[in-house]
């Protein structure tokens, strides 16, 4: 294992310790690789993180190709294939470029985006992103518009498997009410997946019922 992979494996052990401390050993950890190169994705996969999150369409397309290329030279590097999660804000005109590459869409925040995804990736699995910031941040669908978004997504043939939320960046405890609301909303729709919690607040997210955490800097180090 090269030093980069060893470092990521070490950080992953620390993340797993944090998760275990709050009873989160069955949580899916997504390695958020934005700003990090394809080599980091391979290193994460070697350490056992095969769920990878990307936030920017352009970067995602390039990195996906770079990972494929690295693997074509050394297929044995990775025991199981990467599952790609698109987690960032998304313009409709970028959907077509990434539709064939995404395994789970986390950021479906408006009906027009749901319709566009259904057009280019029929039957795709999605999470609906809900605004849990409690402020007018435009990070997700307002809770009172979730019903309409849900109907559009389901009618378009998408598999809505859960909800995703991002709190405003503050101290972890400040995120708790938003996380709790997201879990309650997911339960009310009988959705199994709740994607919430990042490097700084994953304990609080797990305590409030996250099933997926999205971890960037705690795994890959500080972003450039
Ligand atoms: C960057 C990002 C993350 C990871 O953030 P860290 O604080 O580095 O863990 C998680 N979710 C989304 C949507 C992101 O854009």
PDB file of N, CA and C and ligand atoms in Angstrom, residues 32 34 55 87 164 166 198-199 214-217 223, ligand 1:
ATOM      1  N   UNK A  32     -16.274  11.599   0.181  1.00  0.00           N
ATOM      2  CA  UNK A  32     -16.528  12.747  -0.702  1.00  0.00           C
ATOM      3  C   UNK A  32     -15.200  13.217  -1.281  1.00  0.00           C
ATOM      4  N   UNK A  34     -14.458  15.328  -3.830  1.00  0.00           N
ATOM      5  CA  UNK A  34     -14.318  16.570  -4.606  1.00  0.00           C
ATOM      6  C   UNK A  34     -12.980  17.234  -4.283  1.00  0.00           C
ATOM      7  N   UNK A  55     -19.421  16.320  -6.270  1.00  0.00           N
ATOM      8  CA  UNK A  55     -20.318  17.477  -6.172  1.00  0.00           C
ATOM      9  C   UNK A  55     -20.406  18.307  -7.447  1.00  0.00           C
ATOM     10  N   UNK A  87     -23.734  14.322  -5.228  1.00  0.00           N
ATOM     11  CA  UNK A  87     -24.245  14.959  -4.002  1.00  0.00           C
ATOM     12  C   UNK A  87     -24.354  16.471  -4.106  1.00  0.00           C
ATOM     13  N   UNK A 164     -32.100  13.539   1.749  1.00  0.00           N
ATOM     14  CA  UNK A 164     -30.770  14.056   2.038  1.00  0.00           C
ATOM     15  C   UNK A 164     -30.905  15.475   2.568  1.00  0.00           C
ATOM     16  N   UNK A 166     -28.524  18.995   4.350  1.00  0.00           N
ATOM     17  CA  UNK A 166     -27.274  19.658   4.714  1.00  0.00           C
ATOM     18  C   UNK A 166     -27.580  20.829   5.620  1.00  0.00           C
ATOM     19  N   UNK A 198     -21.638  15.066   8.015  1.00  0.00           N
ATOM     20  CA  UNK A 198     -20.391  15.227   7.289  1.00  0.00           C
ATOM     21  C   UNK A 198     -19.248  15.099   8.302  1.00  0.00           C
ATOM     22  N   UNK A 199     -18.039  15.470   7.893  1.00  0.00           N
ATOM     23  CA  UNK A 199     -16.880  15.270   8.785  1.00  0.00           C
ATOM     24  C   UNK A 199     -17.102  15.864  10.179  1.00  0.00           C
ATOM     25  N   UNK A 214     -21.737  11.507   4.662  1.00  0.00           N
ATOM     26  CA  UNK A 214     -20.903  11.943   3.534  1.00  0.00           C
ATOM     27  C   UNK A 214     -19.650  12.602   4.098  1.00  0.00           C
ATOM     28  N   UNK A 215     -18.531  11.900   3.994  1.00  0.00           N
ATOM     29  CA  UNK A 215     -17.332  12.332   4.713  1.00  0.00           C
ATOM     30  C   UNK A 215     -16.226  12.702   3.726  1.00  0.00           C
ATOM     31  N   UNK A 216     -15.843  13.966   3.737  1.00  0.00           N
ATOM     32  CA  UNK A 216     -14.775  14.435   2.860  1.00  0.00           C
ATOM     33  C   UNK A 216     -13.463  14.599   3.599  1.00  0.00           C
ATOM     34  N   UNK A 217     -13.309  15.743   4.276  1.00  0.00           N
ATOM     35  CA  UNK A 217     -12.015  16.091   4.863  1.00  0.00           C
ATOM     36  C   UNK A 217     -11.526  15.099   5.928  1.00  0.00           C
ATOM     37  N   UNK A 223      -9.262  20.126   1.991  1.00  0.00           N
ATOM     38  CA  UNK A 223      -9.384  20.373   0.544  1.00  0.00           C
ATOM     39  C   UNK A 223      -8.570  21.592   0.142  1.00  0.00           C
TER      40      UNK A 223
HETATM   41  C1  LIG B   1     -18.181  18.593   0.508  1.00  0.00           C
HETATM   42  C2  LIG B   1     -19.429  17.927   0.897  1.00  0.00           C
HETATM   43  C3  LIG B   1     -19.458  16.995   1.946  1.00  0.00           C
HETATM   44  C4  LIG B   1     -18.235  16.638   2.785  1.00  0.00           C
HETATM   45  O1  LIG B   1     -17.830  17.685   3.584  1.00  0.00           O
HETATM   46  P1  LIG B   1     -16.701  17.455   4.714  1.00  0.00           P
HETATM   47  O2  LIG B   1     -17.018  18.511   5.701  1.00  0.00           O
HETATM   48  O3  LIG B   1     -15.395  17.623   4.052  1.00  0.00           O
HETATM   49  O4  LIG B   1     -16.888  16.100   5.261  1.00  0.00           O
HETATM   50  C5  LIG B   1     -20.660  16.381   2.222  1.00  0.00           C
HETATM   51  N1  LIG B   1     -21.781  16.652   1.527  1.00  0.00           N
HETATM   52  C6  LIG B   1     -21.796  17.529   0.510  1.00  0.00           C
HETATM   53  C7  LIG B   1     -23.068  17.771  -0.217  1.00  0.00           C
HETATM   54  C8  LIG B   1     -20.620  18.193   0.175  1.00  0.00           C
HETATM   55  O5  LIG B   1     -20.656  19.079  -0.836  1.00  0.00           O
END
